Amino acid sequence: AQTVTQSQPEMSVQEAETVTLSCTYDTSESDYYLFWYKQPPSRQMILVIRQEAYKQQNATENRFSVNFQKAAKSFSLKISDSQLGDAAMYFCASSSGGYQKVTFGTGTKLQVIP
Amino acid sequence: KAGVTQTPRYLIKTRGQQVTLSCSPISGHRSVSWYQQTPGQGLQFLFEYFSETQRNKGNFPGRFSGRQFSNSRSEMNVSTLELGDSALYLCASSSFSGSGGELFFGEGSRLTVL
């Protein structure tokens, strides 16, 4: 069984600043994937970034990057140059086992202060 | 390309009734999964279908069921509704047959049980 833990229910960041959202996970699988999804208010959830566990290099997508610490089972998301449009719920998630069954964390609500 | 479409968007039912929710995935996507989102429990995996076969099921009672048609459209049914079934039901599709693929979410069906 997989578990995903997000210990920060809410966070805030000043516009143009950098913020890091924390996530830890647990899995018995050797082959797994990690994700960060963003759910803006009243809008569809979208993928922010994806990491394959067998890749040591941290994934990066424009202003979004991750710090993947496999031994510590940690997968944090860094948002640089925060923008008002980044305000949303952010969910850390994992999947494995050959199926599209994704386990989500409880989410972190990010507020961006102008 | 049209996104994932869920109908109805909102519905109100009373305890004991049943409800059917529909999901049309992105064209070409054969994997469809369903999630229940509530403030208290977060996102919980319900089930996943691939090519009309249920490949995985979450820890929900038998009142929750689903199916997938040959055109990949999917429905989920909840019978004998309980107050605790009030939630946002999210459908997601993927072009991946295995784990690790990006999930594309619909806007959800918000169910209120009175």
mmCIF file of C-alpha atoms in Angstrom:
data_model
loop_
_atom_site.group_PDB
_atom_site.id
_atom_site.type_symbol
_atom_site.label_atom_id
_atom_site.label_comp_id
_atom_site.label_asym_id
_atom_site.label_seq_id
_atom_site.Cartn_x
_atom_site.Cartn_y
_atom_site.Cartn_z
ATOM 1 C CA ALA A 1 0.000 0.000 0.000
ATOM 2 C CA GLN A 2 1.118 3.519 -0.689
ATOM 3 C CA THR A 3 0.727 6.524 1.559
ATOM 4 C CA VAL A 4 1.350 10.173 0.803
ATOM 5 C CA THR A 5 1.645 12.774 3.553
ATOM 6 C CA GLN A 6 1.463 16.527 3.222
ATOM 7 C CA SER A 7 2.052 18.157 6.575
ATOM 8 C CA GLN A 8 1.304 21.738 5.546
ATOM 9 C CA PRO A 9 -2.451 22.314 5.205
ATOM 10 C CA GLU A 10 -1.940 25.943 4.206
ATOM 11 C CA MET A 11 0.929 28.108 3.092
ATOM 12 C CA SER A 12 1.324 31.637 1.815
ATOM 13 C CA VAL A 13 3.919 33.350 -0.313
ATOM 14 C CA GLN A 14 4.515 36.872 -1.540
ATOM 15 C CA GLU A 15 4.175 37.405 -5.255
ATOM 16 C CA ALA A 16 7.534 36.932 -7.025
ATOM 17 C CA GLU A 17 8.977 35.019 -4.065
ATOM 18 C CA THR A 18 9.836 31.331 -3.794
ATOM 19 C CA VAL A 19 7.899 28.753 -1.799
ATOM 20 C CA THR A 20 8.472 25.070 -1.101
ATOM 21 C CA LEU A 21 5.678 22.593 -0.435
ATOM 22 C CA SER A 22 6.586 19.427 1.443
ATOM 23 C CA CYS A 23 5.570 15.864 0.790
ATOM 24 C CA THR A 24 6.653 12.494 2.117
ATOM 25 C CA TYR A 25 5.549 9.141 0.814
ATOM 26 C CA ASP A 26 5.837 5.490 1.607
ATOM 27 C CA THR A 27 5.721 2.567 -0.780
ATOM 28 C CA SER A 28 6.994 -0.978 -0.932
ATOM 29 C CA GLU A 29 7.325 -0.822 -4.710
ATOM 30 C CA SER A 30 10.659 -0.321 -6.388
ATOM 31 C CA ASP A 31 9.121 1.148 -9.517
ATOM 32 C CA TYR A 32 6.839 4.084 -8.849
ATOM 33 C CA TYR A 33 5.991 7.583 -9.960
ATOM 34 C CA LEU A 34 5.461 10.807 -8.072
ATOM 35 C CA PHE A 35 3.375 13.786 -9.066
ATOM 36 C CA TRP A 36 2.278 17.223 -8.038
ATOM 37 C CA TYR A 37 -1.206 18.211 -9.137
ATOM 38 C CA LYS A 38 -2.738 21.667 -8.879
ATOM 39 C CA GLN A 39 -6.447 22.297 -8.267
ATOM 40 C CA PRO A 40 -7.369 25.986 -8.687
ATOM 41 C CA PRO A 41 -10.612 27.130 -7.056
ATOM 42 C CA SER A 42 -13.594 25.711 -8.951
ATOM 43 C CA ARG A 43 -11.379 24.547 -11.783
ATOM 44 C CA GLN A 44 -10.015 21.276 -13.049
ATOM 45 C CA MET A 45 -7.075 19.570 -11.478
ATOM 46 C CA ILE A 46 -3.997 19.627 -13.676
ATOM 47 C CA LEU A 47 -0.592 18.020 -13.554
ATOM 48 C CA VAL A 48 2.219 20.325 -12.492
ATOM 49 C CA ILE A 49 5.180 18.000 -12.538
ATOM 50 C CA ARG A 50 6.015 14.301 -12.685
ATOM 51 C CA GLN A 51 9.007 12.330 -11.413
ATOM 52 C CA GLU A 52 9.989 8.773 -12.226
ATOM 53 C CA ALA A 53 11.510 7.140 -9.163
ATOM 54 C CA TYR A 54 14.318 5.463 -11.105
ATOM 55 C CA LYS A 55 15.559 8.828 -12.355
ATOM 56 C CA GLN A 56 17.929 10.557 -9.973
ATOM 57 C CA GLN A 57 17.671 13.902 -11.713
ATOM 58 C CA ASN A 58 15.052 16.196 -10.251
ATOM 59 C CA ALA A 59 12.215 17.109 -12.618
ATOM 60 C CA THR A 60 11.761 20.729 -13.664
ATOM 61 C CA GLU A 61 8.940 22.482 -15.496
ATOM 62 C CA ASN A 62 9.573 26.186 -15.980
ATOM 63 C CA ARG A 63 9.122 27.801 -12.543
ATOM 64 C CA PHE A 64 8.306 24.496 -10.880
ATOM 65 C CA SER A 65 10.940 22.068 -9.687
ATOM 66 C CA VAL A 66 11.105 19.180 -7.265
ATOM 67 C CA ASN A 67 13.598 17.995 -4.705
ATOM 68 C CA PHE A 68 13.375 14.214 -4.837
ATOM 69 C CA GLN A 69 15.145 12.495 -1.958
ATOM 70 C CA LYS A 70 14.563 8.794 -2.567
ATOM 71 C CA ALA A 71 16.212 7.463 0.570
ATOM 72 C CA ALA A 72 14.259 9.870 2.748
ATOM 73 C CA LYS A 73 11.082 9.288 0.711
ATOM 74 C CA SER A 74 10.661 12.988 0.331
ATOM 75 C CA PHE A 75 9.285 14.844 -2.699
ATOM 76 C CA SER A 76 8.994 18.594 -2.252
ATOM 77 C CA LEU A 77 7.796 21.134 -4.812
ATOM 78 C CA LYS A 78 9.520 24.472 -5.264
ATOM 79 C CA ILE A 79 7.679 27.293 -6.980
ATOM 80 C CA SER A 80 9.917 30.154 -8.040
ATOM 81 C CA ASP A 81 8.777 33.680 -8.919
ATOM 82 C CA SER A 82 5.297 32.960 -7.527
ATOM 83 C CA GLN A 83 2.393 34.416 -9.471
ATOM 84 C CA LEU A 84 -1.187 35.140 -8.476
ATOM 85 C CA GLY A 85 -2.309 32.311 -10.740
ATOM 86 C CA ASP A 86 -0.355 29.852 -8.635
ATOM 87 C CA ALA A 87 -2.925 30.172 -5.846
ATOM 88 C CA ALA A 88 -4.541 26.738 -5.589
ATOM 89 C CA MET A 89 -4.645 23.452 -3.719
ATOM 90 C CA TYR A 90 -1.573 21.405 -4.452
ATOM 91 C CA PHE A 91 -1.718 17.653 -4.136
ATOM 92 C CA CYS A 92 1.274 15.376 -3.926
ATOM 93 C CA ALA A 93 0.550 11.928 -5.360
ATOM 94 C CA SER A 94 2.111 8.592 -6.203
ATOM 95 C CA SER A 95 1.304 5.591 -8.359
ATOM 96 C CA SER A 96 2.775 2.180 -9.005
ATOM 97 C CA GLY A 97 1.839 -1.379 -9.766
ATOM 98 C CA GLY A 98 1.063 -1.055 -13.433
ATOM 99 C CA TYR A 99 -2.335 0.530 -13.006
ATOM 100 C CA GLN A 100 -3.674 4.057 -13.027
ATOM 101 C CA LYS A 101 -4.409 4.031 -9.319
ATOM 102 C CA VAL A 102 -3.072 7.222 -7.839
ATOM 103 C CA THR A 103 -2.761 7.855 -4.120
ATOM 104 C CA PHE A 104 -3.108 11.501 -3.162
ATOM 105 C CA GLY A 105 -1.993 13.454 -0.137
ATOM 106 C CA THR A 106 -4.428 15.687 1.719
ATOM 107 C CA GLY A 107 -3.298 18.792 -0.105
ATOM 108 C CA THR A 108 -1.680 22.133 0.668
ATOM 109 C CA LYS A 109 -3.654 25.294 0.055
ATOM 110 C CA LEU A 110 -1.298 27.932 -1.335
ATOM 111 C CA GLN A 111 -2.155 31.598 -1.030
ATOM 112 C CA VAL A 112 -0.223 34.136 -3.098
ATOM 113 C CA ILE A 113 -0.132 37.596 -1.587
ATOM 114 C CA PRO A 114 0.123 40.538 -4.019
ATOM 115 C CA LYS B 1 -9.117 18.156 -28.518
ATOM 116 C CA ALA B 2 -12.027 18.128 -26.086
ATOM 117 C CA GLY B 3 -11.199 17.519 -22.440
ATOM 118 C CA VAL B 4 -12.781 15.120 -19.994
ATOM 119 C CA THR B 5 -16.491 15.783 -19.720
ATOM 120 C CA GLN B 6 -18.533 14.867 -16.690
ATOM 121 C CA THR B 7 -22.295 15.033 -16.384
ATOM 122 C CA PRO B 8 -24.213 16.146 -14.506
ATOM 123 C CA ARG B 9 -22.155 18.875 -12.897
ATOM 124 C CA TYR B 10 -24.433 19.270 -9.902
ATOM 125 C CA LEU B 11 -27.147 17.108 -8.454
ATOM 126 C CA ILE B 12 -29.156 16.813 -5.286
ATOM 127 C CA LYS B 13 -30.543 13.498 -4.080
ATOM 128 C CA THR B 14 -32.179 12.218 -0.933
ATOM 129 C CA ARG B 15 -31.060 9.342 1.239
ATOM 130 C CA GLY B 16 -31.923 5.961 -0.178
ATOM 131 C CA GLN B 17 -31.994 7.081 -3.796
ATOM 132 C CA GLN B 18 -29.463 6.047 -6.388
ATOM 133 C CA VAL B 19 -27.406 8.137 -8.764
ATOM 134 C CA THR B 20 -25.544 7.589 -12.023
ATOM 135 C CA LEU B 21 -22.649 9.820 -13.067
ATOM 136 C CA SER B 22 -21.193 9.892 -16.532
ATOM 137 C CA CYS B 23 -17.700 10.552 -17.817
ATOM 138 C CA SER B 24 -16.494 10.985 -21.394
ATOM 139 C CA PRO B 25 -12.709 10.721 -21.570
ATOM 140 C CA ILE B 26 -10.388 12.492 -23.953
ATOM 141 C CA SER B 27 -10.580 10.904 -27.370
ATOM 142 C CA GLY B 28 -8.161 7.998 -27.604
ATOM 143 C CA HIS B 29 -7.779 7.546 -23.855
ATOM 144 C CA ARG B 30 -8.700 4.050 -22.769
ATOM 145 C CA SER B 31 -8.051 4.364 -19.051
ATOM 146 C CA VAL B 32 -10.726 6.004 -16.936
ATOM 147 C CA SER B 33 -10.547 6.303 -13.172
ATOM 148 C CA TRP B 34 -12.877 7.764 -10.578
ATOM 149 C CA TYR B 35 -12.111 9.594 -7.350
ATOM 150 C CA GLN B 36 -14.240 10.852 -4.494
ATOM 151 C CA GLN B 37 -13.147 14.197 -3.060
ATOM 152 C CA THR B 38 -14.387 15.368 0.333
ATOM 153 C CA PRO B 39 -13.012 18.007 2.721
ATOM 154 C CA GLY B 40 -12.423 15.406 5.421
ATOM 155 C CA GLN B 41 -11.006 12.483 3.436
ATOM 156 C CA GLY B 42 -9.389 14.267 0.515
ATOM 157 C CA LEU B 43 -9.160 12.366 -2.759
ATOM 158 C CA GLN B 44 -10.020 8.699 -2.485
ATOM 159 C CA PHE B 45 -9.607 6.264 -5.364
ATOM 160 C CA LEU B 46 -12.836 4.519 -6.345
ATOM 161 C CA PHE B 47 -11.986 2.379 -9.378
ATOM 162 C CA GLU B 48 -10.176 2.301 -12.675
ATOM 163 C CA TYR B 49 -11.236 0.884 -16.007
ATOM 164 C CA PHE B 50 -9.203 0.036 -19.045
ATOM 165 C CA SER B 51 -10.749 -1.321 -22.233
ATOM 166 C CA GLU B 52 -14.036 -2.084 -20.454
ATOM 167 C CA THR B 53 -12.322 -4.036 -17.662
ATOM 168 C CA GLN B 54 -12.165 -2.928 -14.057
ATOM 169 C CA ARG B 55 -8.513 -3.279 -13.128
ATOM 170 C CA ASN B 56 -8.536 -1.881 -9.639
ATOM 171 C CA LYS B 57 -11.034 -0.936 -6.981
ATOM 172 C CA GLY B 58 -10.653 1.241 -3.924
ATOM 173 C CA ASN B 59 -11.912 0.569 -0.445
ATOM 174 C CA PHE B 60 -15.547 1.508 -0.944
ATOM 175 C CA PRO B 61 -18.698 -0.505 -0.211
ATOM 176 C CA GLY B 62 -20.476 -2.463 -2.907
ATOM 177 C CA ARG B 63 -23.004 0.354 -3.277
ATOM 178 C CA PHE B 64 -20.411 2.005 -5.480
ATOM 179 C CA SER B 65 -20.126 0.454 -8.896
ATOM 180 C CA GLY B 66 -19.034 1.425 -12.343
ATOM 181 C CA ARG B 67 -18.603 0.323 -15.882
ATOM 182 C CA GLN B 68 -16.905 1.321 -19.075
ATOM 183 C CA PHE B 69 -18.316 1.089 -22.554
ATOM 184 C CA SER B 70 -16.609 0.152 -25.799
ATOM 185 C CA ASN B 71 -16.164 3.840 -26.684
ATOM 186 C CA SER B 72 -14.307 4.305 -23.343
ATOM 187 C CA ARG B 73 -17.083 6.370 -21.812
ATOM 188 C CA SER B 74 -17.636 5.417 -18.206
ATOM 189 C CA GLU B 75 -20.415 5.577 -15.682
ATOM 190 C CA MET B 76 -20.416 5.166 -11.952
ATOM 191 C CA ASN B 77 -23.440 4.336 -9.875
ATOM 192 C CA VAL B 78 -24.101 4.787 -6.206
ATOM 193 C CA SER B 79 -27.111 2.994 -4.795
ATOM 194 C CA THR B 80 -28.925 3.534 -1.508
ATOM 195 C CA LEU B 81 -27.367 6.938 -1.017
ATOM 196 C CA GLU B 82 -26.161 7.987 2.418
ATOM 197 C CA LEU B 83 -25.458 11.475 3.742
ATOM 198 C CA GLY B 84 -21.757 10.656 3.741
ATOM 199 C CA ASP B 85 -21.795 10.140 -0.023
ATOM 200 C CA SER B 86 -22.027 13.897 -0.506
ATOM 201 C CA ALA B 87 -18.842 14.742 -2.365
ATOM 202 C CA LEU B 88 -17.234 15.921 -5.548
ATOM 203 C CA TYR B 89 -16.791 12.918 -7.834
ATOM 204 C CA LEU B 90 -13.890 13.329 -10.215
ATOM 205 C CA CYS B 91 -13.250 11.351 -13.345
ATOM 206 C CA ALA B 92 -9.820 11.194 -14.927
ATOM 207 C CA SER B 93 -8.603 9.698 -18.160
ATOM 208 C CA SER B 94 -5.161 8.702 -19.327
ATOM 209 C CA SER B 95 -3.500 7.529 -22.493
ATOM 210 C CA PHE B 96 -1.227 5.277 -20.429
ATOM 211 C CA SER B 97 -2.154 1.692 -19.766
ATOM 212 C CA GLY B 98 0.226 1.432 -16.831
ATOM 213 C CA SER B 99 0.974 3.625 -13.851
ATOM 214 C CA GLY B 100 2.910 6.822 -14.240
ATOM 215 C CA GLY B 101 0.858 8.518 -16.889
ATOM 216 C CA GLU B 102 -0.626 11.961 -16.547
ATOM 217 C CA LEU B 103 -4.224 12.010 -15.416
ATOM 218 C CA PHE B 104 -6.541 14.453 -17.156
ATOM 219 C CA PHE B 105 -9.393 15.386 -14.871
ATOM 220 C CA GLY B 106 -12.908 16.521 -15.542
ATOM 221 C CA GLU B 107 -14.546 19.335 -13.610
ATOM 222 C CA GLY B 108 -16.375 16.820 -11.445
ATOM 223 C CA SER B 109 -19.927 16.036 -10.462
ATOM 224 C CA ARG B 110 -20.927 17.568 -7.160
ATOM 225 C CA LEU B 111 -23.389 15.331 -5.372
ATOM 226 C CA THR B 112 -25.387 16.545 -2.383
ATOM 227 C CA VAL B 113 -27.363 13.974 -0.419
ATOM 228 C CA LEU B 114 -30.127 15.341 1.808
#
